[in-house]
mmCIF file of C-alpha atoms and ligand atoms in Angstrom:
data_model
loop_
_atom_site.group_PDB
_atom_site.id
_atom_site.type_symbol
_atom_site.label_atom_id
_atom_site.label_comp_id
_atom_site.label_asym_id
_atom_site.label_seq_id
_atom_site.Cartn_x
_atom_site.Cartn_y
_atom_site.Cartn_z
ATOM 1 C CA MET A 651 58.339 227.810 194.690
ATOM 2 C CA LYS A 652 54.987 226.787 193.295
ATOM 3 C CA ASN A 653 52.663 229.602 192.283
ATOM 4 C CA ASN A 654 49.346 227.794 192.823
ATOM 5 C CA THR A 655 48.170 229.030 196.199
ATOM 6 C CA PRO A 656 46.820 226.157 198.276
ATOM 7 C CA LYS A 657 43.173 226.483 199.265
ATOM 8 C CA SER A 658 42.526 226.955 202.949
ATOM 9 C CA PRO A 659 40.873 223.949 204.631
ATOM 10 C CA SER A 660 37.583 225.850 205.035
ATOM 11 C CA ASP A 661 37.541 226.768 201.313
ATOM 12 C CA VAL A 662 38.026 223.120 200.402
ATOM 13 C CA SER A 663 35.253 221.844 202.636
ATOM 14 C CA LYS A 664 32.876 224.587 201.443
ATOM 15 C CA THR A 665 33.552 223.699 197.788
ATOM 16 C CA SER A 666 33.206 220.025 198.567
ATOM 17 C CA ARG A 667 29.850 220.488 200.298
ATOM 18 C CA ARG A 668 28.578 222.703 197.502
ATOM 19 C CA ARG A 669 29.573 220.181 194.827
ATOM 20 C CA PHE A 670 27.962 217.402 196.825
ATOM 21 C CA LEU A 671 24.678 219.307 197.059
ATOM 22 C CA GLN A 672 24.779 220.543 193.453
ATOM 23 C CA THR A 673 24.764 217.044 192.009
ATOM 24 C CA GLY A 674 21.022 216.918 192.390
ATOM 25 C CA VAL A 675 19.833 215.140 195.510
ATOM 26 C CA ALA A 676 19.330 216.811 198.888
ATOM 27 C CA VAL A 677 21.219 215.471 201.905
ATOM 28 C CA GLY A 678 17.903 214.200 203.314
ATOM 29 C CA GLY A 679 17.682 211.853 200.365
ATOM 30 C CA VAL A 680 21.077 210.416 201.238
ATOM 31 C CA LEU A 681 20.403 209.954 204.917
ATOM 32 C CA GLY A 682 16.977 208.357 204.489
ATOM 33 C CA ALA A 683 13.987 208.782 206.757
ATOM 34 C CA CYS A 684 14.814 209.070 210.432
ATOM 35 C CA THR A 685 11.980 209.402 212.935
ATOM 36 C CA PRO A 686 12.215 209.829 216.729
ATOM 37 C CA SER A 687 11.039 206.230 217.251
ATOM 38 C CA THR A 688 14.165 204.897 215.491
ATOM 39 C CA LEU A 689 16.532 206.770 217.836
ATOM 40 C CA GLN A 690 18.196 204.762 220.578
ATOM 41 C CA ASP A 691 17.456 205.824 224.171
ATOM 42 C CA PRO A 692 20.365 207.348 226.087
ATOM 43 C CA ALA A 693 22.036 205.052 228.658
ATOM 44 C CA ARG A 694 20.268 204.759 232.018
ATOM 45 C CA ASP A 695 23.138 203.058 233.819
ATOM 46 C CA LEU A 696 26.618 204.435 234.439
ATOM 47 C CA GLY A 697 29.120 203.563 231.705
ATOM 48 C CA GLU A 698 32.789 202.650 231.656
ATOM 49 C CA ALA A 699 35.129 204.593 233.952
ATOM 50 C CA PRO A 700 38.272 206.179 232.453
ATOM 51 C CA SER A 701 41.013 203.609 231.784
ATOM 52 C CA THR A 702 44.819 203.641 231.806
ATOM 53 C CA TYR A 703 45.198 202.601 228.155
ATOM 54 C CA GLY A 704 42.429 202.947 225.573
ATOM 55 C CA GLN A 705 40.558 200.286 223.618
ATOM 56 C CA ARG A 706 38.377 200.837 220.573
ATOM 57 C CA SER A 707 34.638 200.111 220.590
ATOM 58 C CA PRO A 708 33.810 196.388 220.604
ATOM 59 C CA PHE A 709 31.618 197.113 217.566
ATOM 60 C CA GLU A 710 34.699 198.008 215.484
ATOM 61 C CA LYS A 711 36.239 194.953 213.813
ATOM 62 C CA SER A 712 38.664 196.380 211.243
ATOM 63 C CA SER A 713 41.854 194.324 211.418
ATOM 64 C CA ARG A 714 45.047 193.359 209.644
ATOM 65 C CA ILE A 715 45.191 190.273 207.413
ATOM 66 C CA VAL A 716 48.165 188.194 208.575
ATOM 67 C CA GLN A 717 50.109 186.008 206.169
ATOM 68 C CA ALA A 718 53.033 183.667 206.900
ATOM 69 C CA SER A 719 55.955 183.707 204.504
ATOM 70 C CA SER A 720 55.470 180.888 202.004
ATOM 71 C CA SER A 721 59.097 180.985 200.912
ATOM 72 C CA GLY A 722 59.964 179.729 204.396
ATOM 73 C CA GLY A 723 57.831 176.595 203.910
ATOM 74 C CA SER A 724 59.673 173.379 204.748
ATOM 75 C CA ARG A 725 59.120 169.975 206.358
ATOM 76 C CA ARG A 726 59.692 171.640 209.709
ATOM 77 C CA SER A 727 57.075 174.336 209.059
ATOM 78 C CA PRO A 728 54.862 173.251 206.148
ATOM 79 C CA GLY A 729 52.616 176.294 206.527
ATOM 80 C CA GLY A 730 55.537 178.662 206.066
ATOM 81 C CA THR A 731 57.334 180.585 208.796
ATOM 82 C CA PRO A 732 54.905 182.869 210.653
ATOM 83 C CA GLU A 733 57.803 184.854 212.132
ATOM 84 C CA ALA A 734 58.885 185.763 208.601
ATOM 85 C CA GLY A 735 55.414 186.889 207.576
ATOM 86 C CA LEU A 736 53.502 190.074 207.011
ATOM 87 C CA SER A 737 50.300 191.810 207.996
ATOM 88 C CA ARG A 738 48.326 194.287 205.904
ATOM 89 C CA THR A 739 46.626 197.581 206.809
ATOM 90 C CA PRO A 740 42.813 197.523 206.219
ATOM 91 C CA LEU A 741 42.840 200.566 203.897
ATOM 92 C CA GLN A 742 39.193 199.925 202.923
ATOM 93 C CA ASP A 743 38.233 201.251 206.379
ATOM 94 C CA SER A 744 40.829 204.061 206.505
ATOM 95 C CA GLN A 745 39.844 207.630 207.374
ATOM 96 C CA GLY A 746 41.986 210.721 206.926
ATOM 97 C CA ILE A 747 45.692 210.135 206.390
ATOM 98 C CA LEU A 748 47.005 208.531 209.583
ATOM 99 C CA THR A 749 47.239 204.799 210.194
ATOM 100 C CA PRO A 750 46.650 203.760 213.815
ATOM 101 C CA SER A 751 49.869 202.158 215.089
ATOM 102 C CA SER A 752 47.849 199.006 215.901
ATOM 103 C CA LEU A 753 46.929 198.669 212.190
ATOM 104 C CA HIS A 754 50.278 199.667 210.616
ATOM 105 C CA PHE A 755 51.442 196.897 208.266
ATOM 106 C CA GLU A 756 54.236 194.611 209.445
ATOM 107 C CA ARG A 757 56.866 192.689 207.538
ATOM 108 C CA HIS A 758 59.349 190.739 209.599
ATOM 109 C CA HIS A 759 62.123 188.495 208.337
ATOM 110 C CA ALA A 760 62.744 186.741 211.660
ATOM 111 C CA GLY A 761 59.961 187.940 213.969
ATOM 112 C CA ALA A 762 59.828 190.952 216.300
ATOM 113 C CA PRO A 763 62.358 190.544 219.131
ATOM 114 C CA GLU A 764 61.485 191.630 222.670
ATOM 115 C CA ILE A 765 63.968 194.359 223.589
ATOM 116 C CA ASP A 766 64.522 196.041 226.954
ATOM 117 C CA PRO A 767 65.136 199.713 226.084
ATOM 118 C CA ASP A 768 67.434 200.129 229.108
ATOM 119 C CA ARG A 769 69.763 197.528 227.618
ATOM 120 C CA HIS A 770 69.442 198.617 223.991
ATOM 121 C CA ARG A 771 72.379 200.412 222.361
ATOM 122 C CA LEU A 772 73.076 202.011 218.981
ATOM 123 C CA LEU A 773 76.665 201.614 217.775
ATOM 124 C CA ILE A 774 77.992 203.879 215.025
ATOM 125 C CA HIS A 775 81.418 202.848 213.741
ATOM 126 C CA GLY A 776 83.448 202.038 210.612
ATOM 127 C CA LEU A 777 85.055 204.839 208.615
ATOM 128 C CA VAL A 778 84.580 207.433 211.368
ATOM 129 C CA GLU A 779 86.854 209.538 213.575
ATOM 130 C CA ARG A 780 85.178 208.669 216.921
ATOM 131 C CA PRO A 781 83.039 205.477 217.080
ATOM 132 C CA LEU A 782 80.229 205.993 219.578
ATOM 133 C CA ILE A 783 77.639 203.921 221.427
ATOM 134 C CA PHE A 784 74.331 205.640 222.280
ATOM 135 C CA THR A 785 71.858 204.566 224.970
ATOM 136 C CA MET A 786 68.160 205.309 224.495
ATOM 137 C CA ASP A 787 68.386 207.976 227.225
ATOM 138 C CA GLU A 788 71.258 209.667 225.386
ATOM 139 C CA LEU A 789 69.310 209.670 222.110
ATOM 140 C CA ARG A 790 66.276 211.240 223.834
ATOM 141 C CA GLN A 791 68.494 214.059 225.170
ATOM 142 C CA LEU A 792 69.327 215.172 221.619
ATOM 143 C CA PRO A 793 67.303 217.642 219.516
ATOM 144 C CA SER A 794 64.333 215.773 218.005
ATOM 145 C CA VAL A 795 62.219 216.016 214.860
ATOM 146 C CA SER A 796 58.708 214.759 213.981
ATOM 147 C CA ARG A 797 57.492 214.037 210.437
ATOM 148 C CA ILE A 798 54.321 212.453 209.080
ATOM 149 C CA LEU A 799 55.546 209.965 206.480
ATOM 150 C CA PHE A 800 54.193 206.944 204.665
ATOM 151 C CA VAL A 801 56.090 203.675 204.783
ATOM 152 C CA GLU A 802 55.473 201.289 201.882
ATOM 153 C CA CYS A 803 56.882 197.810 201.303
ATOM 154 C CA SER A 804 58.423 197.712 197.822
ATOM 155 C CA GLY A 805 56.455 194.469 197.310
ATOM 156 C CA ASN A 806 53.177 196.338 197.919
ATOM 157 C CA SER A 807 50.707 195.744 195.034
ATOM 158 C CA GLN A 808 52.853 192.937 193.565
ATOM 159 C CA SER A 809 49.548 191.081 193.021
ATOM 160 C CA GLU A 810 48.688 193.668 190.349
ATOM 161 C CA TRP A 811 51.354 192.425 187.924
ATOM 162 C CA SER A 812 49.319 189.274 187.247
ATOM 163 C CA ASN A 813 46.462 188.517 189.623
ATOM 164 C CA PRO A 814 44.786 191.719 190.919
ATOM 165 C CA GLY A 815 44.053 191.808 194.659
ATOM 166 C CA SER A 816 40.337 191.446 195.439
ATOM 167 C CA THR A 817 40.351 194.164 198.117
ATOM 168 C CA VAL A 818 42.436 197.306 198.658
ATOM 169 C CA GLN A 819 43.833 195.668 201.792
ATOM 170 C CA ARG A 820 45.148 192.766 199.686
ATOM 171 C CA SER A 821 46.372 194.952 196.809
ATOM 172 C CA HIS A 822 47.736 198.009 198.660
ATOM 173 C CA GLY A 823 47.759 197.127 202.397
ATOM 174 C CA THR A 824 51.525 197.085 202.904
ATOM 175 C CA ALA A 825 51.527 200.886 202.960
ATOM 176 C CA SER A 826 50.757 202.890 206.105
ATOM 177 C CA CYS A 827 51.304 206.437 207.381
ATOM 178 C CA SER A 828 52.490 207.562 210.821
ATOM 179 C CA GLN A 829 54.013 210.515 212.564
ATOM 180 C CA TRP A 830 57.586 209.478 213.386
ATOM 181 C CA THR A 831 59.677 211.181 216.071
ATOM 182 C CA GLY A 832 63.383 210.817 216.693
ATOM 183 C CA VAL A 833 66.839 212.186 215.992
ATOM 184 C CA GLU A 834 68.151 213.091 212.561
ATOM 185 C CA LEU A 835 70.819 210.586 211.606
ATOM 186 C CA SER A 836 72.932 213.437 210.180
ATOM 187 C CA LEU A 837 73.344 214.756 213.733
ATOM 188 C CA LEU A 838 74.736 211.422 214.967
ATOM 189 C CA LEU A 839 76.987 211.042 211.911
ATOM 190 C CA THR A 840 78.369 214.554 212.414
ATOM 191 C CA GLU A 841 79.063 213.627 216.032
ATOM 192 C CA VAL A 842 81.144 210.559 215.067
ATOM 193 C CA GLY A 843 82.862 212.410 212.180
ATOM 194 C CA ILE A 844 82.781 210.681 208.765
ATOM 195 C CA ARG A 845 86.200 209.984 207.225
ATOM 196 C CA PRO A 846 86.618 211.046 203.556
ATOM 197 C CA GLU A 847 86.520 207.387 202.341
ATOM 198 C CA GLY A 848 83.056 206.901 203.919
ATOM 199 C CA LYS A 849 80.437 206.827 201.110
ATOM 200 C CA TRP A 850 77.776 204.321 202.273
ATOM 201 C CA ILE A 851 76.333 203.085 205.557
ATOM 202 C CA VAL A 852 75.194 199.600 206.502
ATOM 203 C CA ALA A 853 72.257 199.708 208.944
ATOM 204 C CA GLU A 854 71.603 196.539 210.979
ATOM 205 C CA GLY A 855 68.725 195.411 213.177
ATOM 206 C CA ALA A 856 68.753 193.394 216.410
ATOM 207 C CA ASP A 857 66.389 190.690 215.100
ATOM 208 C CA ALA A 858 67.482 187.059 214.682
ATOM 209 C CA CYS A 859 68.412 187.516 210.979
ATOM 210 C CA LYS A 860 70.298 190.780 211.656
ATOM 211 C CA MET A 861 68.324 192.454 208.854
ATOM 212 C CA HIS A 862 70.598 194.932 207.127
ATOM 213 C CA ARG A 863 70.728 197.228 204.115
ATOM 214 C CA SER A 864 73.470 199.281 202.454
ATOM 215 C CA LEU A 865 72.416 202.893 201.973
ATOM 216 C CA PRO A 866 74.173 205.882 200.376
ATOM 217 C CA LEU A 867 75.690 208.300 202.891
ATOM 218 C CA GLU A 868 74.246 211.230 200.933
ATOM 219 C CA LYS A 869 70.663 210.211 201.840
ATOM 220 C CA ALA A 870 71.712 209.508 205.449
ATOM 221 C CA MET A 871 72.969 213.101 205.721
ATOM 222 C CA LYS A 872 69.853 214.453 203.978
ATOM 223 C CA ASP A 873 66.797 213.223 205.900
ATOM 224 C CA MET A 874 67.047 209.821 207.620
ATOM 225 C CA ILE A 875 65.545 209.686 211.127
ATOM 226 C CA VAL A 876 66.510 207.371 213.975
ATOM 227 C CA ALA A 877 62.975 207.095 215.356
ATOM 228 C CA TYR A 878 61.823 206.144 218.843
ATOM 229 C CA GLY A 879 58.318 207.670 218.588
ATOM 230 C CA GLN A 880 55.295 206.757 216.459
ATOM 231 C CA ASN A 881 51.930 208.534 216.568
ATOM 232 C CA GLY A 882 52.586 210.170 219.917
ATOM 233 C CA GLU A 883 53.932 207.162 221.823
ATOM 234 C CA ALA A 884 56.871 204.766 221.675
ATOM 235 C CA VAL A 885 57.376 202.895 218.383
ATOM 236 C CA ARG A 886 55.447 199.592 218.556
ATOM 237 C CA PRO A 887 57.448 196.320 218.865
ATOM 238 C CA GLY A 888 56.258 195.264 215.394
ATOM 239 C CA GLN A 889 57.595 198.575 214.065
ATOM 240 C CA GLY A 890 61.065 198.242 215.606
ATOM 241 C CA TYR A 891 60.818 199.117 219.307
ATOM 242 C CA PRO A 892 62.751 200.785 220.740
ATOM 243 C CA LEU A 893 64.495 202.235 217.653
ATOM 244 C CA ARG A 894 63.978 202.113 213.899
ATOM 245 C CA LEU A 895 65.497 203.833 210.925
ATOM 246 C CA VAL A 896 62.961 205.918 208.970
ATOM 247 C CA ILE A 897 63.990 206.870 205.426
ATOM 248 C CA PRO A 898 61.540 209.329 203.839
ATOM 249 C CA GLY A 899 60.196 208.031 200.512
ATOM 250 C CA TRP A 900 62.331 204.895 200.275
ATOM 251 C CA GLU A 901 61.123 201.277 200.162
ATOM 252 C CA GLY A 902 59.997 199.903 203.537
ATOM 253 C CA ASN A 903 62.675 197.197 203.600
ATOM 254 C CA THR A 904 65.348 199.872 204.122
ATOM 255 C CA HIS A 905 63.672 201.271 207.267
ATOM 256 C CA ILE A 906 65.680 198.922 209.509
ATOM 257 C CA LYS A 907 63.736 197.999 212.663
ATOM 258 C CA TRP A 908 65.253 197.272 216.096
ATOM 259 C CA LEU A 909 68.201 199.373 214.867
ATOM 260 C CA ARG A 910 71.418 198.446 216.732
ATOM 261 C CA ARG A 911 74.325 199.300 214.426
ATOM 262 C CA ILE A 912 75.333 201.689 211.677
ATOM 263 C CA LYS A 913 78.659 201.049 210.003
ATOM 264 C CA VAL A 914 80.149 203.668 207.691
ATOM 265 C CA VAL A 915 81.749 201.922 204.707
ATOM 266 C CA ASP A 916 83.260 202.811 201.326
ATOM 267 C CA GLN A 917 80.896 200.716 199.154
ATOM 268 C CA PRO A 918 77.652 198.726 199.441
ATOM 269 C CA TYR A 919 77.924 195.331 201.167
ATOM 270 C CA MET A 920 75.784 193.397 198.631
ATOM 271 C CA GLY A 921 73.749 191.651 201.329
ATOM 272 C CA ARG A 922 70.781 189.353 200.638
ATOM 273 C CA GLU A 923 68.235 192.190 200.697
ATOM 274 C CA GLU A 924 69.995 194.084 197.893
ATOM 275 C CA THR A 925 70.993 191.210 195.586
ATOM 276 C CA SER A 926 68.749 188.130 195.535
ATOM 277 C CA LYS A 927 65.860 190.185 197.002
ATOM 278 C CA TYR A 928 64.634 193.752 196.443
ATOM 279 C CA THR A 929 66.138 193.984 192.946
ATOM 280 C CA ASP A 930 63.987 194.178 189.804
ATOM 281 C CA LEU A 931 64.568 191.738 186.940
ATOM 282 C CA LEU A 932 63.988 193.451 183.566
ATOM 283 C CA PRO A 933 62.906 191.925 180.211
ATOM 284 C CA ASP A 934 66.508 191.926 178.870
ATOM 285 C CA GLY A 935 67.688 189.754 181.762
ATOM 286 C CA THR A 936 69.524 192.516 183.643
ATOM 287 C CA ALA A 937 68.274 193.652 187.035
ATOM 288 C CA ARG A 938 67.763 197.072 188.549
ATOM 289 C CA GLN A 939 69.500 197.374 191.913
ATOM 290 C CA PHE A 940 69.194 199.949 194.713
ATOM 291 C CA THR A 941 65.774 201.101 193.475
ATOM 292 C CA PHE A 942 65.048 202.887 196.698
ATOM 293 C CA ALA A 943 62.415 205.542 195.904
ATOM 294 C CA MET A 944 58.726 204.619 195.908
ATOM 295 C CA GLU A 945 57.098 206.223 192.859
ATOM 296 C CA ALA A 946 53.784 208.116 192.900
ATOM 297 C CA LYS A 947 50.724 205.938 193.444
ATOM 298 C CA SER A 948 47.039 206.335 194.251
ATOM 299 C CA VAL A 949 44.145 204.021 195.000
ATOM 300 C CA ILE A 950 40.433 204.422 195.698
ATOM 301 C CA THR A 951 39.688 203.107 199.193
ATOM 302 C CA TYR A 952 35.900 203.725 199.062
ATOM 303 C CA PRO A 953 34.116 202.262 197.296
ATOM 304 C CA SER A 954 36.573 199.397 196.785
ATOM 305 C CA GLY A 955 36.590 195.600 196.489
ATOM 306 C CA GLY A 956 34.326 193.932 199.052
ATOM 307 C CA HIS A 957 32.193 197.047 199.642
ATOM 308 C CA ARG A 958 28.538 197.071 198.609
ATOM 309 C CA LEU A 959 26.647 200.254 197.781
ATOM 310 C CA PRO A 960 23.205 199.859 199.408
ATOM 311 C CA ALA A 961 21.246 201.729 196.709
ATOM 312 C CA PRO A 962 21.669 204.143 193.796
ATOM 313 C CA GLY A 963 22.308 207.697 195.008
ATOM 314 C CA ARG A 964 24.967 210.119 196.226
ATOM 315 C CA TYR A 965 28.375 208.851 197.273
ATOM 316 C CA GLU A 966 31.803 210.253 197.918
ATOM 317 C CA ILE A 967 34.605 208.442 196.135
ATOM 318 C CA THR A 968 37.673 208.739 198.357
ATOM 319 C CA GLY A 969 41.146 207.326 198.481
ATOM 320 C CA LEU A 970 44.829 207.875 199.137
ATOM 321 C CA ALA A 971 47.757 209.077 197.033
ATOM 322 C CA TRP A 972 51.435 209.273 197.904
ATOM 323 C CA SER A 973 54.851 209.747 196.332
ATOM 324 C CA GLY A 974 58.332 208.992 197.626
ATOM 325 C CA ARG A 975 59.534 212.019 195.669
ATOM 326 C CA GLY A 976 57.515 214.720 197.426
ATOM 327 C CA LEU A 977 54.056 216.270 197.303
ATOM 328 C CA ILE A 978 51.007 214.938 195.487
ATOM 329 C CA ASP A 979 49.957 217.757 193.132
ATOM 330 C CA ARG A 980 46.855 216.239 191.546
ATOM 331 C CA VAL A 981 44.545 213.228 191.659
ATOM 332 C CA GLU A 982 42.105 212.476 188.845
ATOM 333 C CA ILE A 983 39.157 210.086 188.771
ATOM 334 C CA SER A 984 37.732 208.234 185.777
ATOM 335 C CA ILE A 985 34.278 206.671 185.802
ATOM 336 C CA ASP A 986 34.300 205.751 182.084
ATOM 337 C CA GLU A 987 37.017 203.098 181.718
ATOM 338 C CA GLY A 988 39.770 205.697 181.576
ATOM 339 C CA GLN A 989 38.401 207.656 178.583
ATOM 340 C CA SER A 990 38.086 210.916 180.542
ATOM 341 C CA TRP A 991 39.477 212.148 183.849
ATOM 342 C CA GLN A 992 38.119 214.649 186.366
ATOM 343 C CA GLU A 993 40.077 216.314 189.124
ATOM 344 C CA ALA A 994 39.453 215.207 192.730
ATOM 345 C CA GLU A 995 39.812 217.499 195.740
ATOM 346 C CA LEU A 996 42.878 217.057 197.917
ATOM 347 C CA GLN A 997 42.357 217.207 201.662
ATOM 348 C CA GLU A 998 44.704 219.476 203.634
ATOM 349 C CA PRO A 999 47.234 219.131 205.127
ATOM 350 C CA ARG A 1000 49.053 218.005 202.026
ATOM 351 C CA LEU A 1001 52.568 217.024 203.082
ATOM 352 C CA PRO A 1002 55.542 215.683 201.110
ATOM 353 C CA ILE A 1003 56.109 211.892 201.287
ATOM 354 C CA CYS A 1004 52.847 211.496 203.179
ATOM 355 C CA PHE A 1005 49.445 209.959 202.448
ATOM 356 C CA THR A 1006 47.195 212.561 200.771
ATOM 357 C CA ARG A 1007 43.433 211.976 201.052
ATOM 358 C CA PHE A 1008 41.388 212.731 197.927
ATOM 359 C CA ARG A 1009 37.620 213.130 197.614
ATOM 360 C CA PHE A 1010 35.259 213.159 194.650
ATOM 361 C CA PRO A 1011 31.459 213.576 194.884
ATOM 362 C CA TRP A 1012 29.665 211.130 192.612
ATOM 363 C CA GLU A 1013 26.189 209.910 191.859
ATOM 364 C CA TRP A 1014 25.686 206.221 191.197
ATOM 365 C CA LYS A 1015 22.672 205.647 188.993
ATOM 366 C CA GLY A 1016 22.581 201.889 189.509
ATOM 367 C CA GLN A 1017 24.457 200.835 186.370
ATOM 368 C CA PRO A 1018 27.717 198.818 186.286
ATOM 369 C CA VAL A 1019 30.609 201.285 186.292
ATOM 370 C CA THR A 1020 34.390 201.209 186.653
ATOM 371 C CA LEU A 1021 36.188 203.541 189.063
ATOM 372 C CA GLN A 1022 39.897 204.377 188.903
ATOM 373 C CA SER A 1023 42.275 207.060 190.134
ATOM 374 C CA ARG A 1024 45.624 208.372 188.947
ATOM 375 C CA CYS A 1025 47.935 210.897 190.580
ATOM 376 C CA THR A 1026 50.652 213.355 189.581
ATOM 377 C CA ASP A 1027 53.422 214.285 192.003
ATOM 378 C CA GLU A 1028 55.345 217.554 192.265
ATOM 379 C CA THR A 1029 58.047 216.310 189.884
ATOM 380 C CA GLY A 1030 55.345 216.115 187.161
ATOM 381 C CA TYR A 1031 55.393 212.287 187.173
ATOM 382 C CA LEU A 1032 51.985 210.803 186.235
ATOM 383 C CA GLN A 1033 50.987 207.429 187.700
ATOM 384 C CA PRO A 1034 51.014 204.964 184.764
ATOM 385 C CA ASN A 1035 48.464 202.286 183.944
ATOM 386 C CA ARG A 1036 49.464 198.619 184.136
ATOM 387 C CA GLU A 1037 50.116 198.323 180.389
ATOM 388 C CA GLU A 1038 52.472 201.324 180.348
ATOM 389 C CA LEU A 1039 54.333 199.955 183.360
ATOM 390 C CA ILE A 1040 54.766 196.495 181.782
ATOM 391 C CA LYS A 1041 56.159 198.083 178.582
ATOM 392 C CA ILE A 1042 59.133 199.355 180.574
ATOM 393 C CA ARG A 1043 59.473 196.763 183.307
ATOM 394 C CA GLY A 1044 58.201 193.522 181.762
ATOM 395 C CA LEU A 1045 56.465 190.791 183.732
ATOM 396 C CA ARG A 1046 59.405 189.126 185.474
ATOM 397 C CA THR A 1047 59.693 191.838 188.056
ATOM 398 C CA PHE A 1048 58.038 191.694 191.450
ATOM 399 C CA TYR A 1049 58.641 194.911 193.403
ATOM 400 C CA HIS A 1050 57.621 198.531 192.759
ATOM 401 C CA PHE A 1051 54.205 198.119 191.096
ATOM 402 C CA ASN A 1052 52.598 201.583 191.093
ATOM 403 C CA GLY A 1053 50.069 201.199 188.278
ATOM 404 C CA ILE A 1054 46.435 202.303 188.288
ATOM 405 C CA LYS A 1055 43.962 200.098 190.217
ATOM 406 C CA VAL A 1056 40.483 199.568 188.743
ATOM 407 C CA TRP A 1057 37.332 198.737 190.721
ATOM 408 C CA GLN A 1058 34.026 197.774 189.170
ATOM 409 C CA VAL A 1059 30.657 198.538 190.766
ATOM 410 C CA GLN A 1060 28.143 195.863 189.697
ATOM 411 C CA ALA A 1061 24.430 196.492 189.135
ATOM 412 C CA ASP A 1062 23.694 195.021 192.595
ATOM 413 C CA GLY A 1063 26.054 197.551 194.220
ATOM 414 C CA SER A 1064 28.818 195.074 195.014
ATOM 415 C CA VAL A 1065 32.355 196.201 194.192
ATOM 416 C CA GLN A 1066 35.002 193.968 192.609
ATOM 417 C CA SER A 1067 38.551 194.220 191.406
ATOM 418 C CA VAL A 1068 38.896 193.965 187.625
ATOM 419 C CA PRO A 1069 42.087 193.694 185.532
ATOM 420 C CA ALA A 1070 43.496 197.137 184.683
HETATM 421 CO CO1 LIG B 1795 63.588 198.574 195.167
#
């Protein structure tokens, strides 16, 4: 057990407000002059009636950037293969810790299939005593669990190895956070009865490429979830409707979508996604394989690349931190090129393997300044800078970049990405 008692949410917000006010300028100075003549009149006509399924305000434009896979480029599809593409969460507009399902990043290898849940089945077989086929109705009858967990593509932030992403959406947007609901895989595996030779599972999706990954049985028995719910409704088609595997803290590629089959085996299958892809080539020419856990990482989401501060004055630096190994214990901010670090406040609830929102009151005096964050997780691991990461991993690797991201506020208030 940890002995540092967490602050209650009201303590945190009181401290935060006090620190904000202490830094010199009254709130009125931040908000600017507001007179009755600038207020909009209330509506005179009746507004929209209640609807069956909600839409956001037409004034809200935040959206995913969609990118086709370039590796699929050919004479047949010179622009790449859109079905094997990805979309990125607009983290620059994010609030709190949850990602709306409509803005959760997507990465498909053969497009999202349309699946009728009444016809969908999950087969569990291989080195088991009693192979079983589950319908969706049967899965929903079983005891369920809900967990708020981030999902991050292991290729997230790959731009930062060489050519830093201009916005936080481009650099960090293949990470999102949802509440997932479903059945613990351990329950289903206990039901089928694992034979002693069973040491790994192969999970397979119902998409056209039959996406599959080999995964150690130990993790399957620990905390994998066969999820049918996301943020209070059914999992979205782009997220694996009607069923996806959710693996707390492990790279997004392993969270098999449109899950149709789990085979218990004695050793990994060495499929495409664990040999030619999703391995990490090191400087000595060997490659790391089965690097499942996503290491601790943080990034400032406001202000970040593409934002523009309207004038010198009071601001709140805020961002997100997460670790595939548990809780975020600390986030620190540097506004002096990394020479000194000050602790940011962590918003409650602070959950393991979940986005953690951090906040840091700050006054911008109108000078150019660099902003960066670093986090420490509950294992004591400190997020490295790019240089430290390259020392260990070299520059031939592609996945698992978790280095510090640096933003620079220019004298005109515009914010840019700068090399770390
Ligand atoms: Co990996």
